Amino acid sequence: MKFFNFFLLFLSMVFCFSCSNNENSNSLVLRLGAEPTFLNPILATDSASSSVNGYVFNGLLKVDPDMNLIPDLAETYVVSEDNKLITFTLKDTVLFHDGHKLTAEDVKFTFDTILDSKTNTVRRSDYIIDGKPIKFVVIDEKTIELHLPKPFAPLLYRLTMGIIPKHIYESEDINKSEFNQNPIGTGPFKFSRWEPAQFVLLKRNMSYFSDQKPKLDSVLLKIIPDTNTALISFEKEEIFSCSIPSKDFLRLSKLDYINSFRYYDLGYTYLAFNYENEHFNNKEVRIALTKAIDKQSIVKGVLLGYGKVAHLPTSPEMWTFPKSPFSYSFDVKKAKGILYNQGYRLNKKTKLLEKNNQPFEFKIITNKGNKDREKAAILIQKDLQELGIKVSIQLMEWSSFIAILNGQDSPKDYDAVILGWSLGLDPDAYSIWHSSQYPKGFNFIGYNNKLVDSYLIQGRLELDREKRKQLYQSMYEEIAKDVGYVFLYYPESLIGINKKVKGLSPVGPAGLFNPIESIYLSDN
């Protein structure tokens, strides 16, 4: 689920690039770990959709390989001294894929549509400051002003949002438009075809506005949910790049046709509870559960050491990460004592904990094909069985899985979920943790903590970097103490790339294929 604006790298749904079997040898096949939902950046909430959208759409700004924000559709921008007015001048040579020229009206339309309460988007809070929306004012065809009610620290990062064409959507119901499956953007690749459960085909945009034109003729994004299937294709050189399971990393790193990479990106994996469930709305029960789960065994047994135990809702690579993070120690005996004090008693016949004659049992759901999450669920199941808690596991197809979490009703139809967040460059996590973002935002667990709400609001309004850092560190500690999630691990990204793939960017959270325009194939 890509979740803050960024066309980012969702931690466990990494793409796999490969050479296609077409006669054209200048094509790459990329693996998508799931079926996309909306090929529209306003509506997309999952990593597969955001992956495709990243090639088809551009934002006013973008992230370069060194993790800096630089102009994209914008030629220049100027921020006023009081930080309440930002003026963007657009590049004059940008065309949508259907030949229409990009103007400031398209920019205004995009953000006004996000702010429209009728639009089914989780992005709205990114452009509302202390309850008041940003105003987007067209000055002329190339110039747009952003009028802010207050200074807003994360805003520039939010302006990587893909711009959609007004002339296409203004007469459409954007929630149901056919163009959500047949997108028209300004990006380096144009949408060509989508065969459900098979592939999405993109072709080079011959009229791309950037001085750096795409070197590839086409990109084929094959929908391959299972990581083992992708790995087999990679070893056969049918795929030119793939995320590598921990157990295979050393072996594949020794192959002479592969370059291997390992690095941490801005993400973490977690176990989340539905707060509408009577067990999980009790903080003491959540503390008991996090103390009963052996996270270190998960890192060793599942990741084989290619990762770190997680305790906070951020990444060690984030500039706000504290030097001495708060954590609960692994202590099964204390976990049992906490549950006893909360009224749970062991039924000697069933070997299950009970309270008010109701057994403590629940189901963990996660997406099918992600082997690390499947294995982590099994270890968690075993750990909690030691307490007398019965845990069942359900592996789901991505579309069904994400539909449950994105459902707009309350309560949502699940007990617990294992998932991962991929974070943006700015530490703002309002859309994940603020109580207002349930049930129609990324706060799908229904988390409600007034102190956390306050930190989130203050963090958005504070422009001083050191003060922001202190605010977010206080927020991380509060969420960790409250066990907003059971934070499991920070996984290393383990990537293999065929040596025929050239033009890679430096190793780091921005990804190895940033920008895609630099990527080409060569036998040399």
Short mmCIF file of C-alpha atoms in Angstrom, two decimals, residues 248-519:
data_model
loop_
_atom_site.label_atom_id
_atom_site.label_comp_id
_atom_site.label_asym_id
_atom_site.label_seq_id
_atom_site.Cartn_x
_atom_site.Cartn_y
_atom_site.Cartn_z
CA ASP A 248 18.87 -17.60 -1.62
CA PHE A 249 20.86 -14.38 -1.37
CA LEU A 250 24.35 -15.80 -0.84
CA ARG A 251 23.90 -18.46 -3.50
CA LEU A 252 22.64 -16.06 -6.16
CA SER A 253 25.26 -13.45 -5.28
CA LYS A 254 27.91 -15.89 -6.50
CA LEU A 255 26.46 -16.23 -10.01
CA ASP A 256 28.65 -14.52 -12.58
CA TYR A 257 25.77 -12.89 -14.48
CA ILE A 258 24.26 -11.19 -11.41
CA ASN A 259 25.04 -8.06 -9.44
CA SER A 260 23.63 -8.30 -5.92
CA PHE A 261 22.70 -5.41 -3.62
CA ARG A 262 21.58 -5.13 -0.01
CA TYR A 263 20.45 -1.96 1.75
CA TYR A 264 17.82 -0.62 4.14
CA ASP A 265 15.04 1.51 2.79
CA LEU A 266 12.42 3.60 4.57
CA GLY A 267 10.06 0.90 5.73
CA TYR A 268 9.06 -1.60 8.37
CA THR A 269 6.86 -4.69 8.76
CA TYR A 270 4.28 -4.97 11.52
CA LEU A 271 1.41 -6.91 13.08
CA ALA A 272 -1.65 -4.67 13.41
CA PHE A 273 -4.80 -5.28 15.41
CA ASN A 274 -8.37 -4.19 14.74
CA TYR A 275 -9.15 -1.85 17.64
CA GLU A 276 -12.84 -2.65 17.32
CA ASN A 277 -12.01 -6.13 18.63
CA GLU A 278 -12.63 -6.29 22.39
CA HIS A 279 -9.28 -7.98 23.06
CA PHE A 280 -7.22 -5.41 21.24
CA ASN A 281 -8.74 -2.18 22.51
CA ASN A 282 -7.11 -3.00 25.85
CA LYS A 283 -3.60 -1.51 26.03
CA GLU A 284 -2.42 -4.02 28.64
CA VAL A 285 -3.41 -6.92 26.38
CA ARG A 286 -1.47 -5.37 23.51
CA ILE A 287 1.58 -5.00 25.75
CA ALA A 288 1.29 -8.66 26.72
CA LEU A 289 1.14 -9.72 23.08
CA THR A 290 4.16 -7.67 22.02
CA LYS A 291 6.17 -9.07 24.97
CA ALA A 292 5.18 -12.63 24.01
CA ILE A 293 6.36 -12.40 20.40
CA ASP A 294 10.02 -13.28 19.89
CA LYS A 295 10.97 -10.71 17.27
CA GLN A 296 14.62 -11.69 17.28
CA SER A 297 13.65 -15.24 16.31
CA ILE A 298 11.67 -13.83 13.40
CA VAL A 299 14.68 -11.83 12.19
CA LYS A 300 16.94 -14.88 12.52
CA GLY A 301 14.51 -17.55 11.34
CA VAL A 302 12.68 -15.69 8.59
CA LEU A 303 15.11 -13.02 7.42
CA LEU A 304 18.22 -15.09 8.27
CA GLY A 305 19.73 -11.99 9.82
CA TYR A 306 19.06 -9.70 6.85
CA GLY A 307 17.16 -7.21 8.96
CA LYS A 308 16.73 -5.67 12.41
CA VAL A 309 14.13 -5.99 15.14
CA ALA A 310 11.64 -3.09 14.95
CA HIS A 311 10.17 -1.19 17.89
CA LEU A 312 9.02 2.12 16.39
CA PRO A 313 6.76 3.36 13.55
CA THR A 314 9.66 4.65 11.48
CA SER A 315 12.88 3.46 9.86
CA PRO A 316 16.45 3.64 11.23
CA GLU A 317 17.23 5.38 7.92
CA MET A 318 14.86 8.28 8.77
CA TRP A 319 16.49 11.43 10.16
CA THR A 320 14.03 11.49 13.05
CA PHE A 321 15.01 8.04 14.35
CA PRO A 322 16.09 8.29 18.03
CA LYS A 323 19.46 7.11 19.32
CA SER A 324 17.86 5.12 22.16
CA PRO A 325 14.44 3.92 20.99
CA PHE A 326 11.86 2.71 23.49
CA SER A 327 11.10 -1.00 23.39
CA TYR A 328 9.31 -3.75 25.30
CA SER A 329 11.53 -6.71 26.13
CA PHE A 330 10.64 -10.27 25.15
CA ASP A 331 9.29 -11.81 28.37
CA VAL A 332 6.71 -14.59 28.16
CA LYS A 333 6.36 -14.89 31.94
CA LYS A 334 5.47 -11.21 32.31
CA ALA A 335 3.10 -11.46 29.35
CA LYS A 336 1.22 -14.26 31.13
CA GLY A 337 1.07 -12.19 34.30
CA ILE A 338 -0.36 -9.19 32.46
CA LEU A 339 -3.11 -11.29 30.89
CA TYR A 340 -3.92 -12.86 34.26
CA ASN A 341 -4.29 -9.39 35.78
CA GLN A 342 -6.68 -8.49 32.93
CA GLY A 343 -8.97 -11.36 33.87
CA TYR A 344 -7.86 -14.09 31.47
CA ARG A 345 -7.79 -17.63 32.83
CA LEU A 346 -6.52 -20.85 31.26
CA ASN A 347 -9.17 -23.49 30.49
CA LYS A 348 -7.44 -26.74 31.41
CA LYS A 349 -9.50 -28.74 28.93
CA THR A 350 -9.06 -26.55 25.84
CA LYS A 351 -5.64 -25.15 26.88
CA LEU A 352 -6.94 -21.74 25.81
CA LEU A 353 -7.16 -18.49 27.73
CA GLU A 354 -10.70 -17.36 28.43
CA LYS A 355 -12.39 -14.24 29.71
CA ASN A 356 -16.11 -14.14 30.46
CA ASN A 357 -16.26 -17.72 29.16
CA GLN A 358 -15.00 -16.57 25.74
CA PRO A 359 -11.79 -18.12 24.39
CA PHE A 360 -8.98 -15.78 23.30
CA GLU A 361 -8.66 -16.58 19.62
CA PHE A 362 -8.23 -14.52 16.50
CA LYS A 363 -7.19 -14.68 12.85
CA ILE A 364 -4.19 -13.06 11.17
CA ILE A 365 -4.61 -12.19 7.50
CA THR A 366 -1.77 -11.35 5.12
CA ASN A 367 -1.18 -11.31 1.38
CA LYS A 368 -0.53 -14.58 -0.42
CA GLY A 369 2.89 -14.92 -2.07
CA ASN A 370 4.90 -12.94 0.48
CA LYS A 371 6.88 -15.77 2.03
CA ASP A 372 8.48 -13.67 4.78
CA ARG A 373 5.11 -12.56 6.09
CA GLU A 374 3.72 -16.08 5.87
CA LYS A 375 6.63 -17.44 7.90
CA ALA A 376 6.43 -14.59 10.42
CA ALA A 377 2.73 -15.36 10.93
CA ILE A 378 3.54 -19.00 11.69
CA LEU A 379 6.15 -18.03 14.28
CA ILE A 380 3.75 -15.56 15.89
CA GLN A 381 1.09 -18.27 15.94
CA LYS A 382 3.51 -20.56 17.79
CA ASP A 383 4.58 -17.86 20.27
CA LEU A 384 1.01 -16.95 21.20
CA GLN A 385 0.03 -20.59 21.51
CA GLU A 386 2.44 -20.66 24.46
CA LEU A 387 0.18 -18.14 26.17
CA GLY A 388 -2.97 -20.11 25.44
CA ILE A 389 -4.10 -17.94 22.54
CA LYS A 390 -5.38 -19.66 19.41
CA VAL A 391 -4.25 -17.91 16.24
CA SER A 392 -5.38 -18.94 12.76
CA ILE A 393 -3.78 -17.66 9.55
CA GLN A 394 -5.44 -16.78 6.26
CA LEU A 395 -3.43 -16.02 3.12
CA MET A 396 -5.37 -13.82 0.71
CA GLU A 397 -5.09 -12.63 -2.86
CA TRP A 398 -3.92 -9.03 -2.83
CA SER A 399 -7.11 -7.50 -4.26
CA SER A 400 -9.31 -9.18 -1.64
CA PHE A 401 -6.81 -8.44 1.11
CA ILE A 402 -6.53 -4.74 0.35
CA ALA A 403 -10.30 -4.41 -0.13
CA ILE A 404 -10.83 -5.39 3.51
CA LEU A 405 -8.37 -2.80 4.80
CA ASN A 406 -9.66 -0.09 2.48
CA GLY A 407 -13.30 -0.75 3.33
CA GLN A 408 -15.02 2.42 4.48
CA ASP A 409 -17.32 0.79 7.00
CA SER A 410 -16.66 0.32 10.70
CA PRO A 411 -15.87 -2.14 12.12
CA LYS A 412 -13.70 -3.61 9.38
CA ASP A 413 -13.89 -7.34 8.76
CA TYR A 414 -10.61 -8.64 10.19
CA ASP A 415 -8.93 -9.32 13.54
CA ALA A 416 -5.25 -8.77 12.81
CA VAL A 417 -3.03 -8.24 9.79
CA ILE A 418 0.65 -8.50 8.90
CA LEU A 419 1.68 -5.79 6.47
CA GLY A 420 4.46 -3.31 5.77
CA TRP A 421 4.70 0.44 5.28
CA SER A 422 7.03 2.13 2.85
CA LEU A 423 7.62 5.66 4.07
CA GLY A 424 8.32 8.94 2.34
CA LEU A 425 11.22 11.30 2.90
CA ASP A 426 9.22 13.46 5.28
CA PRO A 427 8.37 11.96 8.69
CA ASP A 428 4.76 13.15 8.63
CA ALA A 429 2.55 10.12 9.32
CA TYR A 430 -0.78 11.88 9.77
CA SER A 431 -2.62 9.66 7.30
CA ILE A 432 -1.57 6.51 9.17
CA TRP A 433 -1.98 7.46 12.82
CA HIS A 434 -4.36 10.43 13.18
CA SER A 435 -7.76 9.40 14.54
CA SER A 436 -9.57 11.34 11.79
CA GLN A 437 -8.15 8.95 9.18
CA TYR A 438 -10.41 6.07 10.25
CA PRO A 439 -12.26 4.42 8.60
CA LYS A 440 -11.63 6.18 5.27
CA GLY A 441 -7.87 6.63 5.49
CA PHE A 442 -4.74 4.59 6.10
CA ASN A 443 -5.53 4.36 9.81
CA PHE A 444 -7.42 1.15 9.09
CA ILE A 445 -6.93 -0.17 12.65
CA GLY A 446 -8.99 2.63 14.20
CA TYR A 447 -6.11 3.97 16.31
CA ASN A 448 -7.22 6.86 18.55
CA ASN A 449 -4.72 8.59 20.83
CA LYS A 450 -5.20 12.29 21.57
CA LEU A 451 -1.54 12.82 22.44
CA VAL A 452 -0.44 11.25 19.15
CA ASP A 453 -3.00 13.40 17.30
CA SER A 454 -1.44 16.46 18.92
CA TYR A 455 2.12 15.46 17.97
CA LEU A 456 1.02 14.84 14.38
CA ILE A 457 -0.57 18.28 14.08
CA GLN A 458 2.38 20.05 15.71
CA GLY A 459 4.85 18.15 13.52
CA ARG A 460 3.14 19.39 10.38
CA LEU A 461 3.21 23.03 11.46
CA GLU A 462 6.74 23.13 12.89
CA LEU A 463 9.36 24.26 10.35
CA ASP A 464 12.41 24.05 12.61
CA ARG A 465 14.07 20.73 11.79
CA GLU A 466 15.39 20.01 15.31
CA LYS A 467 12.06 20.83 16.96
CA ARG A 468 10.25 18.63 14.45
CA LYS A 469 12.67 15.83 15.22
CA GLN A 470 11.90 16.08 18.93
CA LEU A 471 8.15 16.09 18.29
CA TYR A 472 8.29 12.96 16.15
CA GLN A 473 10.57 11.16 18.57
CA SER A 474 8.05 11.85 21.33
CA MET A 475 5.30 10.57 19.07
CA TYR A 476 7.23 7.38 18.23
CA GLU A 477 7.72 6.65 21.94
CA GLU A 478 4.05 7.21 22.72
CA ILE A 479 2.91 4.90 19.91
CA ALA A 480 5.47 2.27 20.95
CA LYS A 481 4.36 2.39 24.62
CA ASP A 482 0.73 2.23 23.52
CA VAL A 483 1.54 -0.68 21.14
CA GLY A 484 -0.14 0.97 18.18
CA TYR A 485 1.24 -1.98 16.24
CA VAL A 486 3.44 -4.87 17.21
CA PHE A 487 6.46 -3.64 15.24
CA LEU A 488 8.22 -6.72 13.88
CA TYR A 489 11.27 -5.94 11.77
CA TYR A 490 13.14 -3.63 9.44
CA PRO A 491 14.01 -5.87 6.48
CA GLU A 492 17.01 -5.33 4.27
CA SER A 493 16.24 -4.99 0.59
CA LEU A 494 18.02 -7.87 -1.14
CA ILE A 495 18.11 -7.26 -4.87
CA GLY A 496 19.69 -9.16 -7.73
CA ILE A 497 20.16 -7.52 -11.13
CA ASN A 498 21.38 -9.12 -14.31
CA LYS A 499 24.60 -7.50 -15.47
CA LYS A 500 22.96 -6.67 -18.81
CA VAL A 501 20.94 -3.96 -17.07
CA LYS A 502 22.79 -0.65 -17.20
CA GLY A 503 22.19 2.87 -15.95
CA LEU A 504 21.57 1.97 -12.32
CA SER A 505 21.40 4.70 -9.69
CA PRO A 506 23.41 4.58 -6.44
CA VAL A 507 22.32 2.03 -3.83
CA GLY A 508 19.81 3.48 -1.38
CA PRO A 509 16.17 4.06 -0.47
CA ALA A 510 15.46 5.95 -3.71
CA GLY A 511 15.80 2.66 -5.58
CA LEU A 512 18.23 1.38 -8.19
CA PHE A 513 16.06 2.34 -11.17
CA ASN A 514 15.63 6.02 -10.40
CA PRO A 515 15.04 7.45 -12.90
CA ILE A 516 13.73 4.80 -15.27
CA GLU A 517 14.85 7.00 -18.16
CA SER A 518 18.46 6.02 -17.40
CA ILE A 519 17.89 2.27 -17.64
#
